[in-house]
Amino acid sequence: MDEYLTIAADSEATGEFEDRRSRFIAQLTHVSSEAEANAFIEKVRARHRDARHNVPAWTLADGREKRSDDGEPSGTGGQPVLDVLHGEGLRDVCCVVTRYFGGTLLGPGGLKRAYTAATKEAVASAREQGQVVTMTLITRVTCVIPYSAYDRVRRMIADAGGQVKDSIFAEDVQVTAIFRTGDEQAFVAAMRDFANGEDLCVVGEPVFGEF
């Protein structure tokens, strides 16, 4: 997996669906760990203490995931929510769908449709608000160069598809750039040629980030 979609940090999107007076309120946010997911679930439960159910599902980029029906019939709540997150290609997210019971039993099929619909509304809202972001596997490269080479090295970074993230001007210039993982190899090779075989680059480990 070289990239995935997630919700921007420190943001929350909501979506609602109603069926026979039962209200389903989906609350979707970014999480990067099981602890953050659990904290968000508790936050939503505290927000809706009077609700009949608060059905959670979360999925992380490392493959861990969890869902719960929170008292709904087995397979009618948490799994439909998780299925929507999978279908939208989202990772590092947690969604909790709050249900206020309207007095009429919806049956397993009705519940699945309702939890699915509410979650889809939250995802659609996140897209409309620009909260859905792409996380790409990126590699950071840092090199120390003389001032006279600065402009040329910036062009070399751009030519290799990279972005300059930081430049520190001291006795020499320390330039830090990011590349989509794999693209950094062309830049490192070009820098080695530029420096007549000397290795000027320190290459970091690939990590996921916005590019």
PDB file of C-alpha atoms in Angstrom:
ATOM      1  CA  MET A   1       0.000   0.000   0.000  1.00  0.00           C
ATOM      2  CA  ASP A   2       1.649   3.226  -1.189  1.00  0.00           C
ATOM      3  CA  GLU A   3      -1.194   5.570  -0.249  1.00  0.00           C
ATOM      4  CA  TYR A   4      -4.568   5.718   1.445  1.00  0.00           C
ATOM      5  CA  LEU A   5      -7.283   8.212   2.299  1.00  0.00           C
ATOM      6  CA  THR A   6      -7.996   9.535   5.759  1.00  0.00           C
ATOM      7  CA  ILE A   7      -9.684  12.428   7.528  1.00  0.00           C
ATOM      8  CA  ALA A   8      -7.592  15.504   8.287  1.00  0.00           C
ATOM      9  CA  ALA A   9      -6.271  15.624  11.832  1.00  0.00           C
ATOM     10  CA  ASP A  10      -8.321  17.542  14.404  1.00  0.00           C
ATOM     11  CA  SER A  11     -11.432  17.511  12.245  1.00  0.00           C
ATOM     12  CA  GLU A  12     -14.795  15.789  12.553  1.00  0.00           C
ATOM     13  CA  ALA A  13     -17.542  15.198  10.012  1.00  0.00           C
ATOM     14  CA  THR A  14     -21.132  14.222  10.717  1.00  0.00           C
ATOM     15  CA  GLY A  15     -23.986  12.735   8.738  1.00  0.00           C
ATOM     16  CA  GLU A  16     -27.575  11.886   9.625  1.00  0.00           C
ATOM     17  CA  PHE A  17     -30.199   9.444   8.440  1.00  0.00           C
ATOM     18  CA  GLU A  18     -33.738   8.930   9.735  1.00  0.00           C
ATOM     19  CA  ASP A  19     -36.030   5.934   9.344  1.00  0.00           C
ATOM     20  CA  ARG A  20     -39.434   5.668  11.043  1.00  0.00           C
ATOM     21  CA  ARG A  21     -38.416   8.300  13.574  1.00  0.00           C
ATOM     22  CA  SER A  22     -35.189   6.542  14.547  1.00  0.00           C
ATOM     23  CA  ARG A  23     -32.301   9.000  14.104  1.00  0.00           C
ATOM     24  CA  PHE A  24     -28.854   7.767  13.138  1.00  0.00           C
ATOM     25  CA  ILE A  25     -26.051  10.324  13.609  1.00  0.00           C
ATOM     26  CA  ALA A  26     -22.638   9.325  12.249  1.00  0.00           C
ATOM     27  CA  GLN A  27     -19.561  11.065  13.666  1.00  0.00           C
ATOM     28  CA  LEU A  28     -16.308  10.517  11.773  1.00  0.00           C
ATOM     29  CA  THR A  29     -12.790  11.585  12.788  1.00  0.00           C
ATOM     30  CA  HIS A  30      -9.088  10.883  12.281  1.00  0.00           C
ATOM     31  CA  VAL A  31      -7.318   8.536  14.700  1.00  0.00           C
ATOM     32  CA  SER A  32      -3.795   7.153  14.598  1.00  0.00           C
ATOM     33  CA  SER A  33      -4.029   4.504  17.323  1.00  0.00           C
ATOM     34  CA  GLU A  34      -6.450   2.246  19.163  1.00  0.00           C
ATOM     35  CA  ALA A  35      -6.157   4.528  22.192  1.00  0.00           C
ATOM     36  CA  GLU A  36      -7.264   7.551  20.135  1.00  0.00           C
ATOM     37  CA  ALA A  37     -10.160   5.549  18.711  1.00  0.00           C
ATOM     38  CA  ASN A  38     -11.289   4.500  22.187  1.00  0.00           C
ATOM     39  CA  ALA A  39     -11.026   8.085  23.424  1.00  0.00           C
ATOM     40  CA  PHE A  40     -13.229   9.316  20.566  1.00  0.00           C
ATOM     41  CA  ILE A  41     -15.780   6.562  21.226  1.00  0.00           C
ATOM     42  CA  GLU A  42     -16.011   7.611  24.875  1.00  0.00           C
ATOM     43  CA  LYS A  43     -16.307  11.265  23.846  1.00  0.00           C
ATOM     44  CA  VAL A  44     -19.281  10.460  21.608  1.00  0.00           C
ATOM     45  CA  ARG A  45     -20.911   8.316  24.285  1.00  0.00           C
ATOM     46  CA  ALA A  46     -20.619  11.191  26.734  1.00  0.00           C
ATOM     47  CA  ARG A  47     -22.064  13.543  24.112  1.00  0.00           C
ATOM     48  CA  HIS A  48     -25.077  11.282  23.583  1.00  0.00           C
ATOM     49  CA  ARG A  49     -25.649   9.725  26.997  1.00  0.00           C
ATOM     50  CA  ASP A  50     -29.390   9.514  26.358  1.00  0.00           C
ATOM     51  CA  ALA A  51     -29.072   7.568  23.100  1.00  0.00           C
ATOM     52  CA  ARG A  52     -30.088   3.916  22.810  1.00  0.00           C
ATOM     53  CA  HIS A  53     -26.917   2.897  20.955  1.00  0.00           C
ATOM     54  CA  ASN A  54     -23.508   4.333  20.037  1.00  0.00           C
ATOM     55  CA  VAL A  55     -22.141   1.947  17.413  1.00  0.00           C
ATOM     56  CA  PRO A  56     -18.366   2.308  16.727  1.00  0.00           C
ATOM     57  CA  ALA A  57     -15.993   1.080  14.042  1.00  0.00           C
ATOM     58  CA  TRP A  58     -12.392   2.016  13.415  1.00  0.00           C
ATOM     59  CA  THR A  59      -9.629   0.981  11.037  1.00  0.00           C
ATOM     60  CA  LEU A  60      -5.919   1.831  11.069  1.00  0.00           C
ATOM     61  CA  ALA A  61      -3.308   2.000   8.322  1.00  0.00           C
ATOM     62  CA  ASP A  62      -1.391  -0.874   9.939  1.00  0.00           C
ATOM     63  CA  GLY A  63      -4.337  -3.215   9.371  1.00  0.00           C
ATOM     64  CA  ARG A  64      -5.790  -3.240  12.879  1.00  0.00           C
ATOM     65  CA  GLU A  65      -9.521  -2.588  13.109  1.00  0.00           C
ATOM     66  CA  LYS A  66     -12.485  -3.161  15.386  1.00  0.00           C
ATOM     67  CA  ARG A  67     -16.248  -2.723  15.403  1.00  0.00           C
ATOM     68  CA  SER A  68     -19.091  -3.248  17.847  1.00  0.00           C
ATOM     69  CA  ASP A  69     -22.862  -3.501  17.518  1.00  0.00           C
ATOM     70  CA  ASP A  70     -23.296  -1.904  20.974  1.00  0.00           C
ATOM     71  CA  GLY A  71     -26.445  -3.879  21.712  1.00  0.00           C
ATOM     72  CA  GLU A  72     -27.907  -3.952  18.216  1.00  0.00           C
ATOM     73  CA  PRO A  73     -28.557  -7.425  16.686  1.00  0.00           C
ATOM     74  CA  SER A  74     -25.286  -9.071  15.671  1.00  0.00           C
ATOM     75  CA  GLY A  75     -23.866  -7.772  12.383  1.00  0.00           C
ATOM     76  CA  THR A  76     -26.416  -4.978  11.909  1.00  0.00           C
ATOM     77  CA  GLY A  77     -24.391  -2.014  13.212  1.00  0.00           C
ATOM     78  CA  GLY A  78     -20.629  -2.096  13.467  1.00  0.00           C
ATOM     79  CA  GLN A  79     -19.974  -4.198  10.377  1.00  0.00           C
ATOM     80  CA  PRO A  80     -22.019  -1.984   8.011  1.00  0.00           C
ATOM     81  CA  VAL A  81     -20.159   1.064   9.342  1.00  0.00           C
ATOM     82  CA  LEU A  82     -16.796  -0.656   8.840  1.00  0.00           C
ATOM     83  CA  ASP A  83     -17.839  -1.792   5.356  1.00  0.00           C
ATOM     84  CA  VAL A  84     -18.425   1.836   4.337  1.00  0.00           C
ATOM     85  CA  LEU A  85     -14.997   2.878   5.649  1.00  0.00           C
ATOM     86  CA  HIS A  86     -13.426   0.049   3.652  1.00  0.00           C
ATOM     87  CA  GLY A  87     -15.429   0.898   0.551  1.00  0.00           C
ATOM     88  CA  GLU A  88     -14.343   4.536   0.702  1.00  0.00           C
ATOM     89  CA  GLY A  89     -10.681   3.527   1.039  1.00  0.00           C
ATOM     90  CA  LEU A  90     -10.365   5.225   4.431  1.00  0.00           C
ATOM     91  CA  ARG A  91      -7.748   4.298   7.041  1.00  0.00           C
ATOM     92  CA  ASP A  92      -6.774   5.831  10.374  1.00  0.00           C
ATOM     93  CA  VAL A  93     -10.392   6.779  11.018  1.00  0.00           C
ATOM     94  CA  CYS A  94     -13.060   6.087  13.617  1.00  0.00           C
ATOM     95  CA  CYS A  95     -16.793   6.425  13.072  1.00  0.00           C
ATOM     96  CA  VAL A  96     -19.419   6.246  15.795  1.00  0.00           C
ATOM     97  CA  VAL A  97     -23.072   6.133  14.764  1.00  0.00           C
ATOM     98  CA  THR A  98     -25.461   7.250  17.477  1.00  0.00           C
ATOM     99  CA  ARG A  99     -29.027   5.894  17.327  1.00  0.00           C
ATOM    100  CA  TYR A 100     -32.003   7.518  18.965  1.00  0.00           C
ATOM    101  CA  PHE A 101     -34.784   4.914  18.916  1.00  0.00           C
ATOM    102  CA  GLY A 102     -38.010   6.090  17.308  1.00  0.00           C
ATOM    103  CA  GLY A 103     -40.310   3.451  18.723  1.00  0.00           C
ATOM    104  CA  THR A 104     -40.491   1.159  15.694  1.00  0.00           C
ATOM    105  CA  LEU A 105     -38.292  -1.904  15.189  1.00  0.00           C
ATOM    106  CA  LEU A 106     -36.497  -1.670  11.859  1.00  0.00           C
ATOM    107  CA  GLY A 107     -35.398  -5.288  11.533  1.00  0.00           C
ATOM    108  CA  PRO A 108     -31.906  -6.470  10.562  1.00  0.00           C
ATOM    109  CA  GLY A 109     -32.156  -5.215   6.974  1.00  0.00           C
ATOM    110  CA  GLY A 110     -33.439  -1.813   8.025  1.00  0.00           C
ATOM    111  CA  LEU A 111     -30.712  -1.414  10.607  1.00  0.00           C
ATOM    112  CA  LYS A 112     -27.967  -2.311   8.139  1.00  0.00           C
ATOM    113  CA  ARG A 113     -29.321   0.183   5.611  1.00  0.00           C
ATOM    114  CA  ALA A 114     -29.610   2.920   8.238  1.00  0.00           C
ATOM    115  CA  TYR A 115     -26.119   2.508   9.684  1.00  0.00           C
ATOM    116  CA  THR A 116     -24.708   2.346   6.159  1.00  0.00           C
ATOM    117  CA  ALA A 117     -26.584   5.447   5.026  1.00  0.00           C
ATOM    118  CA  ALA A 118     -25.580   7.544   8.042  1.00  0.00           C
ATOM    119  CA  THR A 119     -21.911   6.630   7.637  1.00  0.00           C
ATOM    120  CA  LYS A 120     -21.999   7.454   3.931  1.00  0.00           C
ATOM    121  CA  GLU A 121     -23.510  10.843   4.757  1.00  0.00           C
ATOM    122  CA  ALA A 122     -20.631  11.574   7.146  1.00  0.00           C
ATOM    123  CA  VAL A 123     -18.054  10.621   4.512  1.00  0.00           C
ATOM    124  CA  ALA A 124     -19.828  12.774   1.916  1.00  0.00           C
ATOM    125  CA  SER A 125     -19.821  15.694   4.351  1.00  0.00           C
ATOM    126  CA  ALA A 126     -16.086  15.242   4.958  1.00  0.00           C
ATOM    127  CA  ARG A 127     -15.446  15.333   1.214  1.00  0.00           C
ATOM    128  CA  GLU A 128     -17.573  18.460   0.770  1.00  0.00           C
ATOM    129  CA  GLN A 129     -15.647  20.218   3.546  1.00  0.00           C
ATOM    130  CA  GLY A 130     -12.265  19.209   2.100  1.00  0.00           C
ATOM    131  CA  GLN A 131     -11.458  17.035   5.119  1.00  0.00           C
ATOM    132  CA  VAL A 132     -10.532  13.905   3.158  1.00  0.00           C
ATOM    133  CA  VAL A 133      -6.779  13.853   2.525  1.00  0.00           C
ATOM    134  CA  THR A 134      -4.418  11.444   0.790  1.00  0.00           C
ATOM    135  CA  MET A 135      -1.579   9.952   2.818  1.00  0.00           C
ATOM    136  CA  THR A 136       1.337   8.886   0.619  1.00  0.00           C
ATOM    137  CA  LEU A 137       4.406   6.821   1.451  1.00  0.00           C
ATOM    138  CA  ILE A 138       7.154   9.443   1.414  1.00  0.00           C
ATOM    139  CA  THR A 139      10.904   9.479   1.993  1.00  0.00           C
ATOM    140  CA  ARG A 140      12.785  12.418   3.498  1.00  0.00           C
ATOM    141  CA  VAL A 141      16.236  13.297   2.160  1.00  0.00           C
ATOM    142  CA  THR A 142      18.596  15.777   3.827  1.00  0.00           C
ATOM    143  CA  CYS A 143      21.797  17.104   2.256  1.00  0.00           C
ATOM    144  CA  VAL A 144      24.373  19.760   3.162  1.00  0.00           C
ATOM    145  CA  ILE A 145      25.590  21.849   0.241  1.00  0.00           C
ATOM    146  CA  PRO A 146      27.491  25.093  -0.401  1.00  0.00           C
ATOM    147  CA  TYR A 147      25.485  28.278  -0.939  1.00  0.00           C
ATOM    148  CA  SER A 148      26.558  28.368  -4.582  1.00  0.00           C
ATOM    149  CA  ALA A 149      24.797  25.062  -5.262  1.00  0.00           C
ATOM    150  CA  TYR A 150      21.507  25.936  -3.573  1.00  0.00           C
ATOM    151  CA  ASP A 151      19.477  27.005  -6.609  1.00  0.00           C
ATOM    152  CA  ARG A 152      20.733  24.100  -8.688  1.00  0.00           C
ATOM    153  CA  VAL A 153      19.914  21.554  -5.993  1.00  0.00           C
ATOM    154  CA  ARG A 154      16.404  22.988  -5.639  1.00  0.00           C
ATOM    155  CA  ARG A 155      15.926  22.433  -9.386  1.00  0.00           C
ATOM    156  CA  MET A 156      17.267  18.893  -9.070  1.00  0.00           C
ATOM    157  CA  ILE A 157      14.761  18.185  -6.309  1.00  0.00           C
ATOM    158  CA  ALA A 158      11.899  19.494  -8.453  1.00  0.00           C
ATOM    159  CA  ASP A 159      13.105  17.536 -11.490  1.00  0.00           C
ATOM    160  CA  ALA A 160      12.967  14.327  -9.433  1.00  0.00           C
ATOM    161  CA  GLY A 161       9.397  15.105  -8.324  1.00  0.00           C
ATOM    162  CA  GLY A 162      10.316  16.210  -4.804  1.00  0.00           C
ATOM    163  CA  GLN A 163       9.406  19.142  -2.601  1.00  0.00           C
ATOM    164  CA  VAL A 164      11.745  21.271  -0.484  1.00  0.00           C
ATOM    165  CA  LYS A 165      10.440  21.188   3.092  1.00  0.00           C
ATOM    166  CA  ASP A 166      13.159  23.071   4.940  1.00  0.00           C
ATOM    167  CA  SER A 167      16.374  25.021   4.297  1.00  0.00           C
ATOM    168  CA  ILE A 168      18.758  25.967   7.120  1.00  0.00           C
ATOM    169  CA  PHE A 169      21.370  28.573   6.229  1.00  0.00           C
ATOM    170  CA  ALA A 170      24.526  28.363   8.324  1.00  0.00           C
ATOM    171  CA  GLU A 171      28.141  27.893   7.229  1.00  0.00           C
ATOM    172  CA  ASP A 172      26.640  25.732   4.479  1.00  0.00           C
ATOM    173  CA  VAL A 173      22.992  25.096   3.548  1.00  0.00           C
ATOM    174  CA  GLN A 174      21.122  22.100   4.932  1.00  0.00           C
ATOM    175  CA  VAL A 175      18.271  21.247   2.579  1.00  0.00           C
ATOM    176  CA  THR A 176      15.546  18.786   3.478  1.00  0.00           C
ATOM    177  CA  ALA A 177      13.217  17.498   0.782  1.00  0.00           C
ATOM    178  CA  ILE A 178      10.475  14.887   0.563  1.00  0.00           C
ATOM    179  CA  PHE A 179       9.757  12.500  -2.290  1.00  0.00           C
ATOM    180  CA  ARG A 180       7.208   9.838  -3.022  1.00  0.00           C
ATOM    181  CA  THR A 181       9.055   6.731  -1.923  1.00  0.00           C
ATOM    182  CA  GLY A 182      11.125   5.480  -4.831  1.00  0.00           C
ATOM    183  CA  ASP A 183      11.458   8.881  -6.502  1.00  0.00           C
ATOM    184  CA  GLU A 184      14.230   9.889  -4.105  1.00  0.00           C
ATOM    185  CA  GLN A 185      16.590   7.407  -5.764  1.00  0.00           C
ATOM    186  CA  ALA A 186      16.911   9.549  -8.909  1.00  0.00           C
ATOM    187  CA  PHE A 187      17.716  12.627  -6.824  1.00  0.00           C
ATOM    188  CA  VAL A 188      20.291  10.800  -4.685  1.00  0.00           C
ATOM    189  CA  ALA A 189      21.977   9.482  -7.829  1.00  0.00           C
ATOM    190  CA  ALA A 190      21.978  12.951  -9.406  1.00  0.00           C
ATOM    191  CA  MET A 191      23.480  14.431  -6.253  1.00  0.00           C
ATOM    192  CA  ARG A 192      26.221  11.789  -6.251  1.00  0.00           C
ATOM    193  CA  ASP A 193      27.103  12.698  -9.837  1.00  0.00           C
ATOM    194  CA  PHE A 194      26.981  16.392  -8.955  1.00  0.00           C
ATOM    195  CA  ALA A 195      29.392  15.807  -6.048  1.00  0.00           C
ATOM    196  CA  ASN A 196      31.793  13.672  -8.144  1.00  0.00           C
ATOM    197  CA  GLY A 197      30.903  10.451  -6.324  1.00  0.00           C
ATOM    198  CA  GLU A 198      30.618  11.859  -2.803  1.00  0.00           C
ATOM    199  CA  ASP A 199      27.454  10.981  -0.859  1.00  0.00           C
ATOM    200  CA  LEU A 200      25.915  14.231   0.345  1.00  0.00           C
ATOM    201  CA  CYS A 201      22.463  12.814   1.108  1.00  0.00           C
ATOM    202  CA  VAL A 202      21.045  11.247   4.254  1.00  0.00           C
ATOM    203  CA  VAL A 203      17.968   9.213   3.339  1.00  0.00           C
ATOM    204  CA  GLY A 204      15.278   8.603   5.948  1.00  0.00           C
ATOM    205  CA  GLU A 205      12.931   5.663   6.376  1.00  0.00           C
ATOM    206  CA  PRO A 206       9.662   5.724   4.394  1.00  0.00           C
ATOM    207  CA  VAL A 207       6.685   7.056   6.361  1.00  0.00           C
ATOM    208  CA  PHE A 208       3.137   8.022   5.472  1.00  0.00           C
ATOM    209  CA  GLY A 209       2.378  11.722   5.171  1.00  0.00           C
ATOM    210  CA  GLU A 210       0.659  14.329   3.018  1.00  0.00           C
ATOM    211  CA  PHE A 211       2.502  15.108  -0.197  1.00  0.00           C
TER     212      PHE A 211
END
